[in-house]
XYZ file of C-alpha atoms in Angstrom:
619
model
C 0.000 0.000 0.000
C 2.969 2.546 0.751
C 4.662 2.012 -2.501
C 1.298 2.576 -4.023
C 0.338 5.772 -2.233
C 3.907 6.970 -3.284
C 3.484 6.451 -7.148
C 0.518 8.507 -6.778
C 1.778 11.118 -5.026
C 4.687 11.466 -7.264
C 2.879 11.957 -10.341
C 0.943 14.501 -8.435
C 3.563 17.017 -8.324
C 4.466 16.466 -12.498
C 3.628 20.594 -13.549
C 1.023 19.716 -15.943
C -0.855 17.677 -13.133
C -0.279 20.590 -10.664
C -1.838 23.164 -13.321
C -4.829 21.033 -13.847
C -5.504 20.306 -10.496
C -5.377 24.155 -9.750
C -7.743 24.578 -12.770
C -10.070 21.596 -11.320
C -10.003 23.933 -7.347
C -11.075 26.568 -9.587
C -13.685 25.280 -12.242
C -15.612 23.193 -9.193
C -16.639 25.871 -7.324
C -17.217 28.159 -10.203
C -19.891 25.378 -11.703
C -22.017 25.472 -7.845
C -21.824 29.028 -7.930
C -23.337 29.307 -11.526
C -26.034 27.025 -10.984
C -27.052 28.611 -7.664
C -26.833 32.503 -9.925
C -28.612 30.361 -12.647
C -31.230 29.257 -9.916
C -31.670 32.770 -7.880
C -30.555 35.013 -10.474
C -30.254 38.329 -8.623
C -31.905 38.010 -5.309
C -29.220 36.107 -3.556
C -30.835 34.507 -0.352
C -28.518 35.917 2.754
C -29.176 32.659 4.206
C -26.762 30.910 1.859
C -24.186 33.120 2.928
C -23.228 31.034 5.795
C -22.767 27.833 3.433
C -20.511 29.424 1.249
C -17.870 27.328 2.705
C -19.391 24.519 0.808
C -18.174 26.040 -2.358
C -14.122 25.784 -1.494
C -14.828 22.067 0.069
C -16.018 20.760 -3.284
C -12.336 19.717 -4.380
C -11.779 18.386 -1.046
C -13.542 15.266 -1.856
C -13.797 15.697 -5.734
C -10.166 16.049 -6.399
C -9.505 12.615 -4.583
C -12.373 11.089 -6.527
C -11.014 11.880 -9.619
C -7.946 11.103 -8.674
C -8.532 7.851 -7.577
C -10.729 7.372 -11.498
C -7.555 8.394 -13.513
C -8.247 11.777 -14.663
C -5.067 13.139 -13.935
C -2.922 10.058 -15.495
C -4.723 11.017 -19.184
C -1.838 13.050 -21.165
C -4.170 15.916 -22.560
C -2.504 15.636 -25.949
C -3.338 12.437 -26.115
C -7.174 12.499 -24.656
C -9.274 9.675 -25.546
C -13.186 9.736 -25.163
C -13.034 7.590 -22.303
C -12.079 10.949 -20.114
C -16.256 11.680 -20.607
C -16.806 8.629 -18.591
C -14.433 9.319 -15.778
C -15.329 12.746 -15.876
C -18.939 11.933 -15.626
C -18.587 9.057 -12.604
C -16.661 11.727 -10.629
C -18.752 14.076 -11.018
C -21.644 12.407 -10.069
C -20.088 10.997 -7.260
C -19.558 14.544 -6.272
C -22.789 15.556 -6.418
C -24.133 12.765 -4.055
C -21.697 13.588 -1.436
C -22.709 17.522 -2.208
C -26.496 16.235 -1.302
C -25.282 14.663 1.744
C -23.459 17.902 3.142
C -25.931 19.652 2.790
C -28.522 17.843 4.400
C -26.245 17.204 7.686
C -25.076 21.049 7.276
C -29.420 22.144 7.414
C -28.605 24.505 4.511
C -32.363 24.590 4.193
C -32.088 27.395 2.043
C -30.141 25.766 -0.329
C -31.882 25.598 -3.444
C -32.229 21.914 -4.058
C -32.514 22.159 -8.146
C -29.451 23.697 -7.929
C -27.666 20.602 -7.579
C -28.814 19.097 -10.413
C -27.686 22.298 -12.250
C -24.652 22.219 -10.569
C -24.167 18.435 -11.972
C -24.740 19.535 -15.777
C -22.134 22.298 -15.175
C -19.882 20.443 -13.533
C -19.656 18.192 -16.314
C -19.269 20.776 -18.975
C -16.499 22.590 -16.962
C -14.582 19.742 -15.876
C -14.685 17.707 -19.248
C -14.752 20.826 -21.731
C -11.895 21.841 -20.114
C -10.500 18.573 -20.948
C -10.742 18.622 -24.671
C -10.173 22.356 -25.257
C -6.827 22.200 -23.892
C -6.197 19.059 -26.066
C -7.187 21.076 -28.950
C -4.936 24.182 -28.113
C -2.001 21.540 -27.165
C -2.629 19.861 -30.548
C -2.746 23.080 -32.633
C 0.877 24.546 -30.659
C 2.556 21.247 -29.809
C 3.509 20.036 -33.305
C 6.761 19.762 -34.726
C 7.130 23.256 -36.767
C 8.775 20.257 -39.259
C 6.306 17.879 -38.997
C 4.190 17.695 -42.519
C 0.347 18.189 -42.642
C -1.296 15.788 -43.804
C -5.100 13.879 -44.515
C -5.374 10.263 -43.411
C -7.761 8.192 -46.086
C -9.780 6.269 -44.053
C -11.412 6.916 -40.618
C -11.805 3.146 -39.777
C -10.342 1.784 -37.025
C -6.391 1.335 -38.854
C -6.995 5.039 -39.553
C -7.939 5.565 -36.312
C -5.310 3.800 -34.561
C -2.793 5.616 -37.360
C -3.931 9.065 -36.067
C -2.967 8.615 -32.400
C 0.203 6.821 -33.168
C 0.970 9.679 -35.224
C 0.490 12.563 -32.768
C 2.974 10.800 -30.399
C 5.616 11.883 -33.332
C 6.722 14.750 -34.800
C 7.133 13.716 -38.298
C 3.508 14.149 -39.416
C 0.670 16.170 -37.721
C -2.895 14.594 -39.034
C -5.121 17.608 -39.889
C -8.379 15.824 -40.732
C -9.277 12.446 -42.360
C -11.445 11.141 -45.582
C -13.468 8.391 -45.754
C -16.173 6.923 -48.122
C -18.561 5.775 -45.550
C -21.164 8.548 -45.572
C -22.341 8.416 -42.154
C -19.087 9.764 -40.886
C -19.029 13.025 -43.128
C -18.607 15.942 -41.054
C -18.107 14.332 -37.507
C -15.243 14.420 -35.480
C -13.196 11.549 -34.598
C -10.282 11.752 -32.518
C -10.812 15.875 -32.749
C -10.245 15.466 -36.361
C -13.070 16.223 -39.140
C -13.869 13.661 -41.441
C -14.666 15.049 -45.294
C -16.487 13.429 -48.492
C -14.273 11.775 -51.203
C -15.176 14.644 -53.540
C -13.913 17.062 -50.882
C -10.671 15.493 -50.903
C -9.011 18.549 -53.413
C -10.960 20.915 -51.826
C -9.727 20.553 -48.391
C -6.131 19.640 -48.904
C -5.701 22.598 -50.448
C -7.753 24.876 -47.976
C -5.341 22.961 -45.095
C -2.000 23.171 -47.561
C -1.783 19.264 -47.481
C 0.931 17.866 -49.551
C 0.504 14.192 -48.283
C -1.985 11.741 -47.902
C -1.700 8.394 -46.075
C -4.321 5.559 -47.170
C -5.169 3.673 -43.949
C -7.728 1.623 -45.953
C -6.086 -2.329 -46.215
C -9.928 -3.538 -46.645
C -10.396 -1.522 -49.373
C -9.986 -3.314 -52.914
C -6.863 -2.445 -54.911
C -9.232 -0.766 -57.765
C -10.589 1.868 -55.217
C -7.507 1.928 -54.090
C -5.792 3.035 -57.670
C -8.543 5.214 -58.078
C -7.712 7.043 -55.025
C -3.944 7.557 -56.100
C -4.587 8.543 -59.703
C -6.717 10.979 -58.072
C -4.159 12.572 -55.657
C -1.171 12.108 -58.644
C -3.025 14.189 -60.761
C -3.835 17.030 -58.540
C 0.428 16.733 -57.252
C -0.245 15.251 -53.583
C 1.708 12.521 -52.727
C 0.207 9.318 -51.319
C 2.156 6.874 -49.098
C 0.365 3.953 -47.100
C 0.232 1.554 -43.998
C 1.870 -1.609 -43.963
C 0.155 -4.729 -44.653
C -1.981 -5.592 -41.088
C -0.017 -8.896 -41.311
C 2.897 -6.935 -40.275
C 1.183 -4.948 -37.689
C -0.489 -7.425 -35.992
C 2.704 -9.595 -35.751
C 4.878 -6.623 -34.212
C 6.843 -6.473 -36.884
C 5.934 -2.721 -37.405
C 3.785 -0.231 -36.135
C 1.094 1.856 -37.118
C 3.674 4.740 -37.291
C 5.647 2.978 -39.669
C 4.753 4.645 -43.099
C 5.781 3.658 -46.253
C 5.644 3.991 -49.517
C 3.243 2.658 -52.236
C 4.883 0.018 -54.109
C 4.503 0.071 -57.851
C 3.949 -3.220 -57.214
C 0.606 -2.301 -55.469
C -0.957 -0.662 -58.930
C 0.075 -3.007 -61.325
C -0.543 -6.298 -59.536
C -4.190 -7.644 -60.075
C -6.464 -9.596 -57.405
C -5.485 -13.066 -57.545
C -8.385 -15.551 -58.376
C -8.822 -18.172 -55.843
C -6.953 -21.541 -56.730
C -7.848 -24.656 -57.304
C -6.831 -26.268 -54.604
C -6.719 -29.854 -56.626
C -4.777 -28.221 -58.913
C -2.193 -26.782 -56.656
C -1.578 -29.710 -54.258
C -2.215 -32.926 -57.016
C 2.187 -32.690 -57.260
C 3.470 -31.549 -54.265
C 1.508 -33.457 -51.343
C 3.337 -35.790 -50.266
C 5.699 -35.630 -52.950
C 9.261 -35.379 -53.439
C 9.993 -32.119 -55.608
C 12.812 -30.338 -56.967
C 13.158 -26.957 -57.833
C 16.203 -26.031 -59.848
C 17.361 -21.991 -59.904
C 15.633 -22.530 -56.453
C 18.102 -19.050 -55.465
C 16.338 -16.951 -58.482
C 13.212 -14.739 -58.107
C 10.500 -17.547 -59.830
C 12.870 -20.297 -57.858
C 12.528 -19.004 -54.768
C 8.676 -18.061 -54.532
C 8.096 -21.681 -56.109
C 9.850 -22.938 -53.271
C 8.140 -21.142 -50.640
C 4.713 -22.237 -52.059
C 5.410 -25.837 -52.381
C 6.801 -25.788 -49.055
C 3.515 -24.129 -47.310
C 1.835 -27.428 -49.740
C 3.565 -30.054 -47.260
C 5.227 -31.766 -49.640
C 7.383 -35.025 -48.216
C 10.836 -33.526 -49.294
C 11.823 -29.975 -51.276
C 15.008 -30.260 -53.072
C 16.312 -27.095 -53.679
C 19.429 -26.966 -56.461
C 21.079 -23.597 -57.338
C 24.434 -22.650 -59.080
C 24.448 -19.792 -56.819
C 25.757 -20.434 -53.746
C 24.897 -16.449 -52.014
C 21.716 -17.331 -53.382
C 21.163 -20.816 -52.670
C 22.189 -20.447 -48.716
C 19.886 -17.068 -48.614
C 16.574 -19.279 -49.403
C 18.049 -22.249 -47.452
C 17.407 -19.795 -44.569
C 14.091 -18.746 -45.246
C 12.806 -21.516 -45.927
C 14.361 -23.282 -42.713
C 12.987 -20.183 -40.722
C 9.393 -20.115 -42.318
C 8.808 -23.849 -43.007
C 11.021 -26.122 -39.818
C 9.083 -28.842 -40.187
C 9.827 -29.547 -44.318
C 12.262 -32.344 -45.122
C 14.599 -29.907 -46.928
C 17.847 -30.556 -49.460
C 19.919 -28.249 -50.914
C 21.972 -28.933 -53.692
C 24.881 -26.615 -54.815
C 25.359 -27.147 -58.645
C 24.680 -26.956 -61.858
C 21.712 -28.640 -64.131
C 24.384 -29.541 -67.315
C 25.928 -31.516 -64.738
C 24.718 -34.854 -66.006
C 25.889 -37.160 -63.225
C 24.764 -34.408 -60.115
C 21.028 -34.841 -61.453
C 20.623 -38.206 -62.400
C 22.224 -38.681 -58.905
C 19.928 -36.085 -57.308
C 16.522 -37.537 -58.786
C 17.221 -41.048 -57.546
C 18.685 -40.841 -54.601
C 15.886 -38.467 -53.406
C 12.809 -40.395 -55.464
C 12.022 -36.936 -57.107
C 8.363 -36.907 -58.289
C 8.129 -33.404 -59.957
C 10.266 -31.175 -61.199
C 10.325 -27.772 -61.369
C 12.675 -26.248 -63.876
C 13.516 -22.563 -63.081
C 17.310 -22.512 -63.439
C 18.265 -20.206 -66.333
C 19.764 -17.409 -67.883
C 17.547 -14.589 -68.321
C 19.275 -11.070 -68.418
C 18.850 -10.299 -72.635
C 22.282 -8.184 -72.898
C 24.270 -10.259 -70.386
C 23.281 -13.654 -72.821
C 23.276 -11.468 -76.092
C 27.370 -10.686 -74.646
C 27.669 -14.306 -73.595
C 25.593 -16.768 -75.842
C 27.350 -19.805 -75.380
C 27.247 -19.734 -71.387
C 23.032 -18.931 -72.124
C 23.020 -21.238 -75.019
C 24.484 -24.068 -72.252
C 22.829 -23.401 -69.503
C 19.207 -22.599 -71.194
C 19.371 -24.969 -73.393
C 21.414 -28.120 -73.018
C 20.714 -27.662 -69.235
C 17.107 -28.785 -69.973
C 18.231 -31.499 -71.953
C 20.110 -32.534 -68.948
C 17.053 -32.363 -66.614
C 14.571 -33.988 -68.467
C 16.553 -36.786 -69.738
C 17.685 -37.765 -66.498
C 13.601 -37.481 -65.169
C 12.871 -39.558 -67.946
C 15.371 -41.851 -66.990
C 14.410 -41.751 -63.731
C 11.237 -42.011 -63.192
C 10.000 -38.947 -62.495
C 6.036 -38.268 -62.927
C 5.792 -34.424 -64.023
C 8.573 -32.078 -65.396
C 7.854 -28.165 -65.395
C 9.542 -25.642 -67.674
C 9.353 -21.931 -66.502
C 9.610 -20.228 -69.967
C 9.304 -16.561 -70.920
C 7.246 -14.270 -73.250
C 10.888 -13.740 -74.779
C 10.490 -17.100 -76.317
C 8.546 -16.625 -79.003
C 9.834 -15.172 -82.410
C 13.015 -14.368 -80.101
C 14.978 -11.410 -81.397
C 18.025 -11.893 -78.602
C 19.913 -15.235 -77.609
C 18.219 -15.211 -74.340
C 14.997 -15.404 -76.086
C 15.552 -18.209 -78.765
C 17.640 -20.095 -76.110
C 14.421 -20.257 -73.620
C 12.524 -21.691 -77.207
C 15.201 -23.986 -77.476
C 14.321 -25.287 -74.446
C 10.310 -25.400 -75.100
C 11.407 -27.489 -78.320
C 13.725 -29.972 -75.699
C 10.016 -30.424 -73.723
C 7.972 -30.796 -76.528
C 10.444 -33.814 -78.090
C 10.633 -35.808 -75.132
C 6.909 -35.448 -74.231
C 6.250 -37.060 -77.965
C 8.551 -40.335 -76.513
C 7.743 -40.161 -73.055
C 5.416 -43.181 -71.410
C 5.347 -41.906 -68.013
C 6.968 -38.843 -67.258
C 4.342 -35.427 -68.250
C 6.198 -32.567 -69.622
C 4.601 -29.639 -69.831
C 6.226 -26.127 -69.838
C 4.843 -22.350 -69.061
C 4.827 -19.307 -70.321
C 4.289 -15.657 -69.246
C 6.219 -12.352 -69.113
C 7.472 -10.157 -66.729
C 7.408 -10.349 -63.013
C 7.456 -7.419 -60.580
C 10.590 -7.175 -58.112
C 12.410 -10.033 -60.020
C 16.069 -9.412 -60.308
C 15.990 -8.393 -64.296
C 12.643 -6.624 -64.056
C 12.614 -3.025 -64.857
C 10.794 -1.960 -61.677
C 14.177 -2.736 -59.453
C 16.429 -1.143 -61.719
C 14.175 2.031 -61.411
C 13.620 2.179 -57.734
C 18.226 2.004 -57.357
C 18.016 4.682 -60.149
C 15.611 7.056 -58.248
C 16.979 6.870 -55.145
C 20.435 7.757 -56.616
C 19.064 10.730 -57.839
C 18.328 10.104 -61.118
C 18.314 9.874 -63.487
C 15.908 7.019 -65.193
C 16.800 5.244 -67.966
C 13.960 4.087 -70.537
C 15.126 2.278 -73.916
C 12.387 3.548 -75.831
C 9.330 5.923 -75.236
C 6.775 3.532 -76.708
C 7.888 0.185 -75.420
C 5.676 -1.862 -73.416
C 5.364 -5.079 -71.707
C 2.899 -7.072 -69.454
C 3.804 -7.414 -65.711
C 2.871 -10.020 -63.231
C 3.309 -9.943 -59.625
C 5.579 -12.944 -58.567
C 3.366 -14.860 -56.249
C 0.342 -14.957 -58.561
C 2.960 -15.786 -61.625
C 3.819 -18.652 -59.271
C 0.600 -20.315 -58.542
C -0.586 -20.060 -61.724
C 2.818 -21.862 -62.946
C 1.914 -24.922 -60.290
C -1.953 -25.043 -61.182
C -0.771 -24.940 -64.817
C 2.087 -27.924 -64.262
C -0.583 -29.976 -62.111
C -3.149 -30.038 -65.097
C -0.473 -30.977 -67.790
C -1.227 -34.439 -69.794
C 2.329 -34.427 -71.738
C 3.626 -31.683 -74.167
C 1.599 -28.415 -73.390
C 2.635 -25.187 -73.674
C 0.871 -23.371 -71.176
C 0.515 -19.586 -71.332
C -0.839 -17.407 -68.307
C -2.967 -14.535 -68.996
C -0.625 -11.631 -68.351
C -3.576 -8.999 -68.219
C -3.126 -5.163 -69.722
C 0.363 -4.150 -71.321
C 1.889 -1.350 -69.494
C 4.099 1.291 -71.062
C 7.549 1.446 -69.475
C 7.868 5.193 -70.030
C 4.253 5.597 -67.655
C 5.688 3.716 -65.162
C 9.151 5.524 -64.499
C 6.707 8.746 -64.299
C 4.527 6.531 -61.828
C 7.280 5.337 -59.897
C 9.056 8.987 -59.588
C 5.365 10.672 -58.321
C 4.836 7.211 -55.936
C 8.521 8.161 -54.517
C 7.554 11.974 -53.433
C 9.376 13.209 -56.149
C 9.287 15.186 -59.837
C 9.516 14.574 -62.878
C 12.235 16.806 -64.651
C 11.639 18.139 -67.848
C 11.241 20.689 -70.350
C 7.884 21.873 -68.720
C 9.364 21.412 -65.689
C 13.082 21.893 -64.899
C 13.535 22.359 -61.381
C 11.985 18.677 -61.168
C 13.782 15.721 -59.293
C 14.280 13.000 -61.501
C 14.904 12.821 -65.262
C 13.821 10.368 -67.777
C 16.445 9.262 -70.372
C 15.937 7.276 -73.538
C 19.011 4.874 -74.133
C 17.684 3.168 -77.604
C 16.902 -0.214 -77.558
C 19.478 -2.712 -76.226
C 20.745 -5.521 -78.284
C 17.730 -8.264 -79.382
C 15.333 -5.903 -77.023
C 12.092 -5.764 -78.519
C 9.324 -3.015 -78.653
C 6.737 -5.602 -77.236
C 6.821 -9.109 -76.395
C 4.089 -11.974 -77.580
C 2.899 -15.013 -75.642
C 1.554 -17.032 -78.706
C 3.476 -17.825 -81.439
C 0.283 -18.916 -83.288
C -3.243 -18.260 -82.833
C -6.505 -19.072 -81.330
C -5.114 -20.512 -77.501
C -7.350 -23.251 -75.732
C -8.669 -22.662 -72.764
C -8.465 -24.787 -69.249
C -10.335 -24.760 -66.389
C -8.675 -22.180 -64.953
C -9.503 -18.242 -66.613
C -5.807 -17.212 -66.632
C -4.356 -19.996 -67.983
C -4.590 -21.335 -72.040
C -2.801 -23.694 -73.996
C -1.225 -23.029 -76.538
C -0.929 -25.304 -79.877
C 2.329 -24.935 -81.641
C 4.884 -27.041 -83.602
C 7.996 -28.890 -82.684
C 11.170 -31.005 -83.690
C 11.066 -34.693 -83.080
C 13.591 -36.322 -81.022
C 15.187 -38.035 -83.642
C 15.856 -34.772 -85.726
C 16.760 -32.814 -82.744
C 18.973 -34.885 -80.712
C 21.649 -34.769 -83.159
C 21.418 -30.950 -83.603
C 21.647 -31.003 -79.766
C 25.435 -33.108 -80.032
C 25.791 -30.725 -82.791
C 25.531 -27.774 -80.361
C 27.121 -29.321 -77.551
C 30.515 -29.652 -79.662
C 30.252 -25.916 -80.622
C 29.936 -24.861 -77.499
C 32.509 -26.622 -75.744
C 34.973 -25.423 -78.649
C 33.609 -21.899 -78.482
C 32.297 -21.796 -82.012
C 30.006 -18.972 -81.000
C 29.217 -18.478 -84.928
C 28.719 -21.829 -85.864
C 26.245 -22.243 -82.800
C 24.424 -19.057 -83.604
C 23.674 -20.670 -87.023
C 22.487 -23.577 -86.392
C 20.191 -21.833 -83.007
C 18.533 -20.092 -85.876
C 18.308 -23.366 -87.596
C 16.584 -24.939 -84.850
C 14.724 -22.147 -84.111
C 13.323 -20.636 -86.868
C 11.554 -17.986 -85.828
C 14.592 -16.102 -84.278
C 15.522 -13.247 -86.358
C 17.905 -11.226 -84.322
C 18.345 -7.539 -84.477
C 15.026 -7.440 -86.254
C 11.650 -5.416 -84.186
C-alpha cells in the first residue's frame, strides 16, 4: 500500500498535473456558484451566505475522486473519449456527497434544483476543459517540421494511425477522408472527417501535400482510383503496412511507407484450385532447380507451405542458394529440406539427385535470363538454357519422375536476342521428349514479366531514383505485361498440375503497361518530380538509351493463334509445332561440340536453324 500511495503522489507534483488540479479547485466551485446565480438570479438569499464554505470544500472530496478514477494520469494531448466517462462518474459521485453535506449542514435554504444544475455544469467545466486544452495543445505542440497531412480512411487502422501519429513529430494529421457517408462531417479523434469529392478541396484549404491511405480492406481498384486521383492534382500518397505486419509486431502503425509500384500493377489473384495446386506436391518429393532466383525461390516457398514429403532445392548460386536455405528453414522447420549446390548440365549431379531423393516433380527454373548479359555471352546462355534442360529432363525420364515443369518466358517466341531463342530452345527440348515419353508429363509455361524479379525493370528504377536520377527508358513507346511474382507462381503450379504431356501453357498476363508511364509513376509514388522541359527544377529525369541488343518493342505469348482454354480463366494452352527427337537430338550433339569449342558463330547458325523464328536484331 505505501509504494502505491507513493506512485501517486509522485505523479501529483508532475507541472502539468499541478496546473490542472489548480484549474479543477477553480472550475468546481465556479460550476455550484453558476447554478445557484442560474437558480436565484439576482436576489441572492442571505441565508446561503453562511454555506458558502461549501463552495471551497467541493475539491476536497472531488479532487480525490477523480484522482482515484484516472483523470489526472490522461496526457491531454493524447485524450481519448473515455475521459467523458471518468469525468462523468466523478462528477456524479460529487454531487451525491454535495447532497449529503448539505442535508447534515441544514442549509435549508439551499436551493435543491441547484444541484442538479450544478451536476450539468460540472460536467461541462470539468470535461470541456479537458478537450479544449487538447485542442490548443494539438494546434501549438507540433513539430514546426512535422508535414500536414489527410489520413484516407477513418476506420479503425486510420484511427489507430492518427494517435500513433500525434505521439511523433514527423507528421501532424489535420483531418481524415473516408467513403462511408455516415461519418461526413463528424469528429473523430478531434479530427473532421470530409467526403471523397472534398478530398481537393480541403487539402488545399489545409495546404496538405501528403496523404496516407489507412484503408487495407479496401480493394486495390478503389484503391488506384484514389492515387490517380491525388497524382493528378500533385499530392503525394504513401500507405500503412500490410496488417499482417502490424499485428505480428513487426511494425507499427507509425511505420509509413511507400506505395509500391507493385501495389498498382498487380491484379487480385483468383482463388486456386486447390486440386490443382496440391495434385504434385503433397506428399511428394519435388525439386526446384534456380531454387536461389526470383520464380525459384517463390516456387519454393509455395510448395513448401503445400507439405510436400521432401523440397530439393538446387542452385548454381551459392549467395543465393544459402539465402533461401534460410528462409525456408525459418518459415517452413518442419519440411524435409535438401539443398543442392550445382549446376543442371551436370549430367551425373542430377541423375544422382533424382534417384537418390525419389524426385516426383520437377520444377525447372534454373536459367539465364538477363537479354544483354546472354546477347554478350551466348554460349554460357546457349548451355545453360538450353542443353541444361536437356540434362534435366533426360535424367527425369530416366528416372522415373512423374511431371517435369519448364518456366519459360514471353521472350520465347519469335526471339529477337539469344536469351529469347535459347528459352525456345528449351520449349522445343520439352515438346520432343513429351512425344517419346510413357510416363513422365512434360509440360512447360509461359508468361512475361514479373514485378521485383532481379531483371525486371521496376528494381532497376527504384536504385536509379533513389540515386538521384536519373531514369533510364530504352524507348518511349515500349511496353510489356507485368505479373506480380506470387500470382505468376501459382498459376505456374496449377498450370504444371493439369499438364497431360507436351503443353505449352501460357498465363494470362492482363493489360500491357508502357515502361515510359511507369518511371513517371514510380518517380510521383517516390515523393518526387519529374524533370523536364515543362518542368526543370523537377527531381528525376527520364532518359531514352535506344533499344538494347535483341530488345524488342513488345513481347508476344503465342506464337500462333486461337489458344485453348483450361479450367482455370488465366491460364490457355497453346498449340504450336515442334522437332522430333530423332531430328533434334543430333542438332543437340551438334551444339554441344560448338559450345565446348567456343564456335560462338557456328552455334548461332544452327540456333537459328533450330529455331526458326529467331531473327535477331530485327523489331
Amino acid at each position: 500500500m505505501g509504494s502505491i500511495l507513493k506512485d501517486k503522489l509522485a505523479y501529483l507534483f508532475k507541472w502539468e498535473i499541478l496546473a490542472l488540479l489548480l484549474l479543477d479547485c477553480v472550475l468546481l466551485p465556479a460550476a455550484l456558484f453558476t447554478a445557484v446565480w442560474l437558480r436565484l438570479g439576482a436576489e441572492w438569499d442571505p441565508k446561503i451566505t453562511p454555506h458558502i464554505w461549501l463552495f471551497f470544500c467541493l475539491p476536497l472530496w472531488t479532487i480525490p475522486l477523480f484522482i482515484q478514477l484516472g483523470l489526472y494520469r490522461a496526457i491531454i494531448k493524447f485524450l481519448d473519449d473515455t475521459v467523458v466517462y471518468i469525468v462523468f462518474i466523478g462528477v456524479t459521485v460529487s454531487v451525491l456527497v454535495l447532497t449529503v453535506f448539505i442535508h447534515f449542514s441544514n442549509a435549508l435554504a439551499f436551493p435543491r434544483t441547484a444541484i442538479i444544475i450544478y451536476w450539468l455544469f460540472a460536467l461541462v467545466y470539468i470535461g470541456g476543459s479537458r478537450f479544449m486544452l487538447r485542442g490548443i495543445l494539438r494546434k501549438i505542440g507540433y513539430n514546426a517540421e512535422a508535414r500536414p497531412v489527410a489520413i484516407y480512411g477513418a476506420g479503425s487502422a486510420g484511427v489507430q494511425l492518427a494517435t500513433s501519429l500525434t505521439h511523433g513529430n514527423e507528421y501532424a494529421p489535420l483531418l481524415f477522408i473516408d467513403d462511408d457517408e455516415s461519418k461526413w462531417y463528424k469528429t473523430i479523434r478531434g479530427l473532421k472527417v470530409y467526403p471523397p469529392n472534398e478530398l481537393i478541396l480541403v487539402t488545399k484549404l489545409y495546404h496538405i501535400e501528403e496523404v496516407l491511405l489507412a484503408i487495407p480492406s479496401a480493394p486495390l481498384s478503389r484503391r488506384r482510383e484514389i492515387i490517380n486521383q491525388l497524382e493528378e492534382n500533385s499530392i503525394y500518397v504513401k500507405t500503412l503496412p500490410g496488417l499482417a505486419s502490424i499485428i505480428s509486431g513487426e511494425v507499427k502503425f507509425s511505420d509509413i511507407k511507400d506505395v509500391d509500384i507493385e501495389d498498382l500493377l498487380g491484379r487480385l489473384p483468383v482463388p486456386p484450385n486447390n486440386e490443382l495446386l496440391t495434385k504434385n506436391i503433397v506428399g511428394k518429393s519435388v525439386l526446384v532447380t534456380g531454387a536461389g532466383g526470383s520464380i525459384g525461390s517463390e516456387l519454393s516457398r509455395q510448395i513448401a507451405a503445400l507439405n510436400p514429403e521432401r523440397l530439393v532445392i538446387l542452385d548454381s548460386s551459392e549467395f543465393a542458394l544459402y539465402n533461401i536455405e534460410q528462409e525456408l528453414r525459418n518459415r517452413f522447420a518442419y519440411v524435409n529440406l535438401v539443398v543442392i549446390l550445382g549446376s543442371v548440365t551436370n549430367e551425373k549431379l542430377v541423375s544422382a539427385v533424382l534417384n537418390r531423393y525419389k524426385v516426383n516433380t520437377i520444377y525447372h527454373a534454373a536459367a539465364y535470363k538477363h537479354v544483354p548479359m546472354v546477347e554478350a555471352n551466348p554460349l554460357a546462355g546457349l548451355e545453360n538454357n538450353g542443353l541444361g534442360t536437356y540434362v534435366v529432363a533426360e535424367a527425369a525420364l530416366n528416372a522415373g519422375v512423374d511431371n517435369m515443369v519448364l518456366i519459360s518466358t514471353d521472350k520465347a517466341v519469335r526471339p529477337t536476342n539469344v536469351m529469347g531463342a535459347s528459352k525456345r530452345l528449351a520449349e522445343l527440348i520439352l515438346q520432343a521428349f513429351a512425344e517419346k515419353s510413357g510416363h513422365t508429363v512434360f509440360n512447360m509455361v509461359r508468361f512475361g514479366n514479373v514485378l521485383g524479379s532481379s531483371g525486371s525493370v521496376v528494381p532497376l528504377f527504384k536504385r536509379q531514383i533513389r540515386s538521384g536520377g536519373p531514369i533510364t527508358v530504352t524507348h518511349p513507346d515500349i511496353i510489356r505485361y507485368f505479373m506480380t511474382i506470387p500470382e505468376a507462381v501459382q498459376l505456374v503450379i496449377q498450370a504444371g498440375n493439369m499438364a497431360i504431356g507436351g503443353e505449352v501453357f501460357v498465363l494470362d498476363m492482363g493489360d500491357p503497361v508502357k515502361i515510359v508511364d511507369l518511371a513517371r509513376k514510380m518517380i510521383y509514388l517516390s515523393g518526387l518530380t519529374l524533370k523536364d522541359a515543362e518542368n526543370r527544377s523537377g527531381d528525376i529525369e527520364i532518359k531514352f538509351t535506344g533499344l538494347r541488343p535483341g530488345e524488342k518493342l513488345y513481347e508476344e505469348l503465342l506464337i500462333g493463334n486461337n489458344p485453348d482454354k483450361t479450367q482455370h480463366e488465366r491460364i490457355m494452352k497453346a498449340n504450336e509445332k515442334f522437332i522430333a527427337m530423332e531430328l533434334l537430338k543430333p542438332k543437340l550433339l551438334l551444339m554441344s561440340d560448338f559450345i565446348r569449342f567456343n564456335e560462338i558463330h557456328a552455334a548461332l547458325d544452327l540456333l537459328k536453324e533450330l529455331v526458326i523464328e529467331y531473327t535477331p536484331g530485327i523489331e
